[in-house]
Short mmCIF file of C-alpha atoms in Angstrom, two decimals:
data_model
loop_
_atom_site.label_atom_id
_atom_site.label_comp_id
_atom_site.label_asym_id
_atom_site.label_seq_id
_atom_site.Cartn_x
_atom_site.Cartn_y
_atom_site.Cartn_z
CA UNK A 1 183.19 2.83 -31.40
CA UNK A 2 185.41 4.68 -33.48
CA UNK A 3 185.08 8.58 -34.30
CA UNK A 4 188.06 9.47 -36.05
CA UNK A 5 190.30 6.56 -38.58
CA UNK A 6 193.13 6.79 -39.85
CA UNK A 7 194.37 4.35 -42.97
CA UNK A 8 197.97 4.75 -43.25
CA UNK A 9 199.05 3.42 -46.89
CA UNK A 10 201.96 2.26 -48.72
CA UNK A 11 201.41 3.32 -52.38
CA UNK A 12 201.98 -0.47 -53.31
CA UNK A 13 199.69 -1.69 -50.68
CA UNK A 14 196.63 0.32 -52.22
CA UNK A 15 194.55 -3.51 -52.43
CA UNK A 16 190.93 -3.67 -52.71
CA UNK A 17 190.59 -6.01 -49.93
CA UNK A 18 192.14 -3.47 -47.31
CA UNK A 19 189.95 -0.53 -49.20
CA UNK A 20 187.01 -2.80 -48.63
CA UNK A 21 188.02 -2.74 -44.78
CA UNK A 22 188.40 0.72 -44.34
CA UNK A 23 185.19 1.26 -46.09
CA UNK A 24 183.56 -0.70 -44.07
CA UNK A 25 184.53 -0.01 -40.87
CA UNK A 26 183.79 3.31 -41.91
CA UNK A 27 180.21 2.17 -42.75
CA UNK A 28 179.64 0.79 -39.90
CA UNK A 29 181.03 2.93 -37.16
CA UNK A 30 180.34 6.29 -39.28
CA UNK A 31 184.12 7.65 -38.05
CA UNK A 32 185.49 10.07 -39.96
CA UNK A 33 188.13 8.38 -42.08
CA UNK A 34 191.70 10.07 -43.00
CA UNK A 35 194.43 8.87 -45.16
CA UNK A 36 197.85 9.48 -44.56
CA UNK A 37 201.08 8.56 -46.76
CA UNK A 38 204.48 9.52 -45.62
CA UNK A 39 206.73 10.60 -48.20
CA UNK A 40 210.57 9.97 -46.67
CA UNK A 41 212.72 12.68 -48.27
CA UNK A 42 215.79 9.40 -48.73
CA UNK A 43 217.60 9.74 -52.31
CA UNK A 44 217.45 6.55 -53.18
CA UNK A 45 217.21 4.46 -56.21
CA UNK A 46 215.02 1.34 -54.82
CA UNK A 47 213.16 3.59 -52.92
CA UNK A 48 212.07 5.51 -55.72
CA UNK A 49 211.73 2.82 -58.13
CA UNK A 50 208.41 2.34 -56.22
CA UNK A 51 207.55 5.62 -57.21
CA UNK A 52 208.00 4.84 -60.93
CA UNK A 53 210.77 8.00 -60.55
CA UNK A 54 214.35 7.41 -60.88
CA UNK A 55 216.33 10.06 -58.34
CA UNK A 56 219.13 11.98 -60.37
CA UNK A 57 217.34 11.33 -63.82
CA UNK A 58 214.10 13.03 -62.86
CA UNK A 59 215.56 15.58 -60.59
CA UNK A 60 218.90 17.81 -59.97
CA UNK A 61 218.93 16.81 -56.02
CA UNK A 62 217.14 15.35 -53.15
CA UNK A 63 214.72 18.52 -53.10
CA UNK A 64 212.95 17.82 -56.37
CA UNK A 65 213.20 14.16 -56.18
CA UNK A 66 211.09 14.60 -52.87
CA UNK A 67 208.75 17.01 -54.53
CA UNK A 68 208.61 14.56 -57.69
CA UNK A 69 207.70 11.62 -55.05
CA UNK A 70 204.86 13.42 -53.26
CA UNK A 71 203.83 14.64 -56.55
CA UNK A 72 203.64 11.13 -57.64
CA UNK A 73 202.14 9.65 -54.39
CA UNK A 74 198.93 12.24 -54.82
CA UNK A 75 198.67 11.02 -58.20
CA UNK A 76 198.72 7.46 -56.95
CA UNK A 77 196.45 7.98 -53.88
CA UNK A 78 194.02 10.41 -55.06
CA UNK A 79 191.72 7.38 -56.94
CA UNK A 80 191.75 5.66 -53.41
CA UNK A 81 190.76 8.83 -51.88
CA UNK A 82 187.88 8.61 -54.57
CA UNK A 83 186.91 5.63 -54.42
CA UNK A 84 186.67 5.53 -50.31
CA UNK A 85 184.17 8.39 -51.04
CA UNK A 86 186.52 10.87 -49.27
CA UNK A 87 187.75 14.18 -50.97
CA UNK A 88 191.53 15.68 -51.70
CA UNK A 89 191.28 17.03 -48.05
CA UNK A 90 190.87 13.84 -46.43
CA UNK A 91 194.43 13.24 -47.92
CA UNK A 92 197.69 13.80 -46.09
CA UNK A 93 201.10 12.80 -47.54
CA UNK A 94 203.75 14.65 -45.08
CA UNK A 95 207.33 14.67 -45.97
CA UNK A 96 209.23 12.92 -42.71
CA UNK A 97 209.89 9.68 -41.03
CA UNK A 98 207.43 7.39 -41.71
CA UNK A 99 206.20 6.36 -38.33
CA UNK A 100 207.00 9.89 -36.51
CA UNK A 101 204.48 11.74 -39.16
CA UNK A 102 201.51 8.53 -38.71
CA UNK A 103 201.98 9.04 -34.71
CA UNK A 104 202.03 12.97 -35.01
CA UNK A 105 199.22 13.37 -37.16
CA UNK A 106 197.06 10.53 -35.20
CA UNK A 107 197.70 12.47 -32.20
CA UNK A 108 197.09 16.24 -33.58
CA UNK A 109 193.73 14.75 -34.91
CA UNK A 110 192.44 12.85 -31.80
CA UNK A 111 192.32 9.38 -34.28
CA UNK A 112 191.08 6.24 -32.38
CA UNK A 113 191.78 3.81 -34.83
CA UNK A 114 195.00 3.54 -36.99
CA UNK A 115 194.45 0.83 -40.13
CA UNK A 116 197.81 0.04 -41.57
CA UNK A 117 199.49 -3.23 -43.53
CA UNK A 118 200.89 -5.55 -41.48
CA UNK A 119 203.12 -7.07 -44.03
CA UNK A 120 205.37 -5.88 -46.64
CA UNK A 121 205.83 -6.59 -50.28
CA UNK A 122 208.38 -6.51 -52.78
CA UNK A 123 211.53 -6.43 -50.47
CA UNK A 124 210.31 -3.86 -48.34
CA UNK A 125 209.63 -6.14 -45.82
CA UNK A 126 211.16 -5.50 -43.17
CA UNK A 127 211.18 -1.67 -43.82
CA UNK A 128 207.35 -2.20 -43.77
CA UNK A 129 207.54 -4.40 -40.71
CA UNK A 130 209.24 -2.09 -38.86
CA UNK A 131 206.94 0.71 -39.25
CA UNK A 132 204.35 -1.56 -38.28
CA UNK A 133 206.00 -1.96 -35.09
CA UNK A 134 206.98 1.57 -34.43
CA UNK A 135 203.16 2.59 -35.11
CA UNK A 136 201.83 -0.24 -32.44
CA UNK A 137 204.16 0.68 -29.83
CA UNK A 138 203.87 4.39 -30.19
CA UNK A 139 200.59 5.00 -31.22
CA UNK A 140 198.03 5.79 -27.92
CA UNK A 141 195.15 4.46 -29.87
CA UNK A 142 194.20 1.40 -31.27
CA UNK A 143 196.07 -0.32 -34.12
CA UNK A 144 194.45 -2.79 -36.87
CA UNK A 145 197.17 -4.34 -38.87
CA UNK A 146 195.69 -5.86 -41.84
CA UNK A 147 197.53 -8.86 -42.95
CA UNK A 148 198.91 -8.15 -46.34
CA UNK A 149 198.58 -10.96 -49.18
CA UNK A 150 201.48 -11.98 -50.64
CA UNK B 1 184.03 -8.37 -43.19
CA UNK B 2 185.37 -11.44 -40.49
CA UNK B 3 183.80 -14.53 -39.75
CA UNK B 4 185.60 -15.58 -36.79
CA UNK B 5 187.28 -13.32 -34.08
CA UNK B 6 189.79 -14.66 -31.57
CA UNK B 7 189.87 -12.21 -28.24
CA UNK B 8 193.36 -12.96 -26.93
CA UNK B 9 192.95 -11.97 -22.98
CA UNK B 10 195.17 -11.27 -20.23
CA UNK B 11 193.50 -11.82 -16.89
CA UNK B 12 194.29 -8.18 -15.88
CA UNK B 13 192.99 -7.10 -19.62
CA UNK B 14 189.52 -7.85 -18.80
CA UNK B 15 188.27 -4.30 -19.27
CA UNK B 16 185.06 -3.38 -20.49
CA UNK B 17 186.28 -1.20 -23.41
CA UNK B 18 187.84 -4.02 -25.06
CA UNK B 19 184.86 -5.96 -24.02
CA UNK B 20 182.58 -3.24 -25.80
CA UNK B 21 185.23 -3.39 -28.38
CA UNK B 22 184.47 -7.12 -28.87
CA UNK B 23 181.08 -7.01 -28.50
CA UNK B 24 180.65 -4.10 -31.22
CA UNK B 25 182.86 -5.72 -33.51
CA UNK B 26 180.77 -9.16 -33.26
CA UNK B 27 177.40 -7.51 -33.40
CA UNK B 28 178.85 -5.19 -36.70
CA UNK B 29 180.34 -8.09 -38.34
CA UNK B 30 178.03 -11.14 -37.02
CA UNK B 31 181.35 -13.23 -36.40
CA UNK B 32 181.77 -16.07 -34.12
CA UNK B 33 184.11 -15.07 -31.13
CA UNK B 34 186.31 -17.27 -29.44
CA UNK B 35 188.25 -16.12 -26.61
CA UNK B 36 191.60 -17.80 -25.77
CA UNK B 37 194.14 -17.47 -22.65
CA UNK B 38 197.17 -18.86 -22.81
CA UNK B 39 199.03 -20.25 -19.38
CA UNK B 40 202.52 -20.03 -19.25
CA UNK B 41 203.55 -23.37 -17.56
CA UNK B 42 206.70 -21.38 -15.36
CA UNK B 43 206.28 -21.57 -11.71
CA UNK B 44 207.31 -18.23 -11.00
CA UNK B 45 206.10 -15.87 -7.67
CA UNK B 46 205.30 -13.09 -9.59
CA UNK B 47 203.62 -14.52 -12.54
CA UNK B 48 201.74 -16.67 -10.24
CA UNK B 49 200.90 -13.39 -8.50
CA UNK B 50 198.77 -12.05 -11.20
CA UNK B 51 196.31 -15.35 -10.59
CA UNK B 52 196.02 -14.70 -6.69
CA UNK B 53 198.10 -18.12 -6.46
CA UNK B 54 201.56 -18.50 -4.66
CA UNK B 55 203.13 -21.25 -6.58
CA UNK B 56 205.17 -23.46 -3.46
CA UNK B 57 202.20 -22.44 -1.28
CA UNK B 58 199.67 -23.22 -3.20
CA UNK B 59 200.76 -26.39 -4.94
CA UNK B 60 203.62 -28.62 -4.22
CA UNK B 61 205.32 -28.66 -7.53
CA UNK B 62 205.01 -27.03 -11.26
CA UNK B 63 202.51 -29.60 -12.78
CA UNK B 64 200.61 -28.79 -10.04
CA UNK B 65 200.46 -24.85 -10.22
CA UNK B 66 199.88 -25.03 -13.71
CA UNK B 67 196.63 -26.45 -12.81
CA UNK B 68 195.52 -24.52 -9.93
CA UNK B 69 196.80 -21.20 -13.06
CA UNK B 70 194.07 -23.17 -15.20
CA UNK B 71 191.29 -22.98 -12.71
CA UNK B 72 192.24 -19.38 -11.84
CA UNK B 73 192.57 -18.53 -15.48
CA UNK B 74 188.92 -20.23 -15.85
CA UNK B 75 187.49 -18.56 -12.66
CA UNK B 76 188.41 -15.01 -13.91
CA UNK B 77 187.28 -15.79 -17.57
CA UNK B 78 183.84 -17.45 -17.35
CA UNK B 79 181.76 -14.55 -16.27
CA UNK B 80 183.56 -12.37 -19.41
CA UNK B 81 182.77 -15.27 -21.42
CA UNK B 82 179.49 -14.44 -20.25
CA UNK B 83 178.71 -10.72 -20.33
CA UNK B 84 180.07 -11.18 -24.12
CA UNK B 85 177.20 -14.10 -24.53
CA UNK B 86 179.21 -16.63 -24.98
CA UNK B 87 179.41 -19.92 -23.81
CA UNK B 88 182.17 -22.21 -22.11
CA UNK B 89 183.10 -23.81 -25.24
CA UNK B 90 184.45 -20.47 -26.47
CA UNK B 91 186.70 -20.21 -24.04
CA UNK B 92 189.96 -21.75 -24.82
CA UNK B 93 192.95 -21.64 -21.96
CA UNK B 94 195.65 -23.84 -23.28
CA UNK B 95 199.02 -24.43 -21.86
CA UNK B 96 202.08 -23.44 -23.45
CA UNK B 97 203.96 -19.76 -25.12
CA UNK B 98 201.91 -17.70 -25.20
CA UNK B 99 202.13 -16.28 -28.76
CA UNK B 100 202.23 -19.97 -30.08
CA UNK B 101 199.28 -20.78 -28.98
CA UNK B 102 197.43 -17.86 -30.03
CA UNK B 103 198.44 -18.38 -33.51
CA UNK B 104 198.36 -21.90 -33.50
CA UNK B 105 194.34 -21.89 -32.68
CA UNK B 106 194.06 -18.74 -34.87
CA UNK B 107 195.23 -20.96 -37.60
CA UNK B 108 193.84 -24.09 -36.89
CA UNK B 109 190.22 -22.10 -36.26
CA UNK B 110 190.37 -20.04 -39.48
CA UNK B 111 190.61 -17.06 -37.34
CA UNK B 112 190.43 -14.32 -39.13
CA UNK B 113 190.89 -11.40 -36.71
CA UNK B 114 192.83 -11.00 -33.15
CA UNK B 115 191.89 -8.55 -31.03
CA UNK B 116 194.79 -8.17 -28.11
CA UNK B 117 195.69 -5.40 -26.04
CA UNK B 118 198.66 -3.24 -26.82
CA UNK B 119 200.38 -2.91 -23.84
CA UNK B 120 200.94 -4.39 -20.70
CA UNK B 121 200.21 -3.59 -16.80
CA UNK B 122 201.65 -3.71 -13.79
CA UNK B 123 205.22 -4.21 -15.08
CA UNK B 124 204.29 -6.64 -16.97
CA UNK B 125 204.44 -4.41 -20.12
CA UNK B 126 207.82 -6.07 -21.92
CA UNK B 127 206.72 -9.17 -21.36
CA UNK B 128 202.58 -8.30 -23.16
CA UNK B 129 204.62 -6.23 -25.33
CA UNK B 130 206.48 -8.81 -26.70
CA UNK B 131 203.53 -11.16 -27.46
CA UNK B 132 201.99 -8.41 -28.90
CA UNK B 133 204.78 -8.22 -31.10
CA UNK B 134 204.98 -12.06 -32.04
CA UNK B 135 201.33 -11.78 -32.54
CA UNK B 136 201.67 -9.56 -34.96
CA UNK B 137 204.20 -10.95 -36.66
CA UNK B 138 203.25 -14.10 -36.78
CA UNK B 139 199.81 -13.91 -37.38
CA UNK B 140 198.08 -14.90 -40.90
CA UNK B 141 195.05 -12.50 -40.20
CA UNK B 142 194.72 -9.66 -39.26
CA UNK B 143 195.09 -8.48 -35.69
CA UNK B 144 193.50 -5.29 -33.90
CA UNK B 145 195.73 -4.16 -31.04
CA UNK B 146 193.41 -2.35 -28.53
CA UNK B 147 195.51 0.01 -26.50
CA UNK B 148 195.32 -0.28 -22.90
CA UNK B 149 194.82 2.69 -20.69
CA UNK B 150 196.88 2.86 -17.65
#
């Protein structure tokens, strides 16, 4: 059904109940399963607040605070990469626009099935909703937008 | 994983790889599936065009071509309903927007995944776009948006 699946991931969306869903779809369609997070090289203070780094205390300019970020999104995802049973490899965090980087890779790598949030939290919203949107009507393979729990 | 799928069907969407998409997905997860169609109640040439029906021609007024839409809508749906083993009372083609009724039964029936296609045909893209969209947005579950090929 599917042979190749992508889970694109907010680090604040990393919830066991949309692990569980990528697990097992993965289970039971025995697809290769890749996850992406898309670092967005933006200096700014909300933005990194949800990286736990503050830009211009942690870093001269918008350079390091993007290094610091991806730094910081490995550390986050790695356990999920772990705990879906997939390895460091399986693990892609570009540096880009969000939705550009999801559509790119998922076309470079011949995914089928693209498992994203379909809801935002903590006043990202719309941000999140957005890239929801961009991914459905760009992406040339299927979309499963898992509703996120408030 | 899901307990209860609602297929959301265009009449032209009534491929067989969302079909096998369906199908798969019920026989993986053992969920009941309900399939829905909405009818728009607009007497319009074109969108009457899509059911084979000429609205003016065919009926003498809108009440009237709504109807003759249903029995279309049926027509076309039944033998779907029954290559995916279901029976008539899982077919649901109610009357009204489109997207509202989607996610009014998906609510009402504890729906817990949509499967739609992701874009429209035969210039009707916007339009499936858009309810796509809604869908989407609206939706309480989660919602896999099957793209279409051309």
């Amino acid at each position: 059904m599917y042979k190749h699946i992508l889970f694109a991931t907010e680090l604040n969306e990393t919830k066991s109940y949309i692990e569980d869903k990528v697990t097992l779809l993965q289970q039971l369609t025995q697809a290769k399963v890749s996850v992406i997070h898309v670092v967005e090289p933006i200096p700014n203070v909300y933005y990194g607040g949800v990286y736990g780094v503050m830009p211009g205390l942690d870093a001269e300019d918008s350079i390091g605070t993007t290094k610091i970020l991806e730094e910081r999104a490995k550390e986050v995802l790695l356990p999920l990469v772990n705990r879906l049973k997939l390895t460091a490899q399986d693990l892609h965090i570009p540096i880009g626009h969000t939705s550009e980087e999801i559509l790119a890779f998922a076309e470079k790598e011949n995914v089928d099935l693209i498992i994203t949030g379909s809801h935002g939290v903590h006043g990202l919203q719309l941000l999140l909703g957005s890239t929801t949107n961009a991914i459905l009507h760009g992406a040339k393979c299927d979309v499963l937008a898992v509703r996120l729990k408030e």
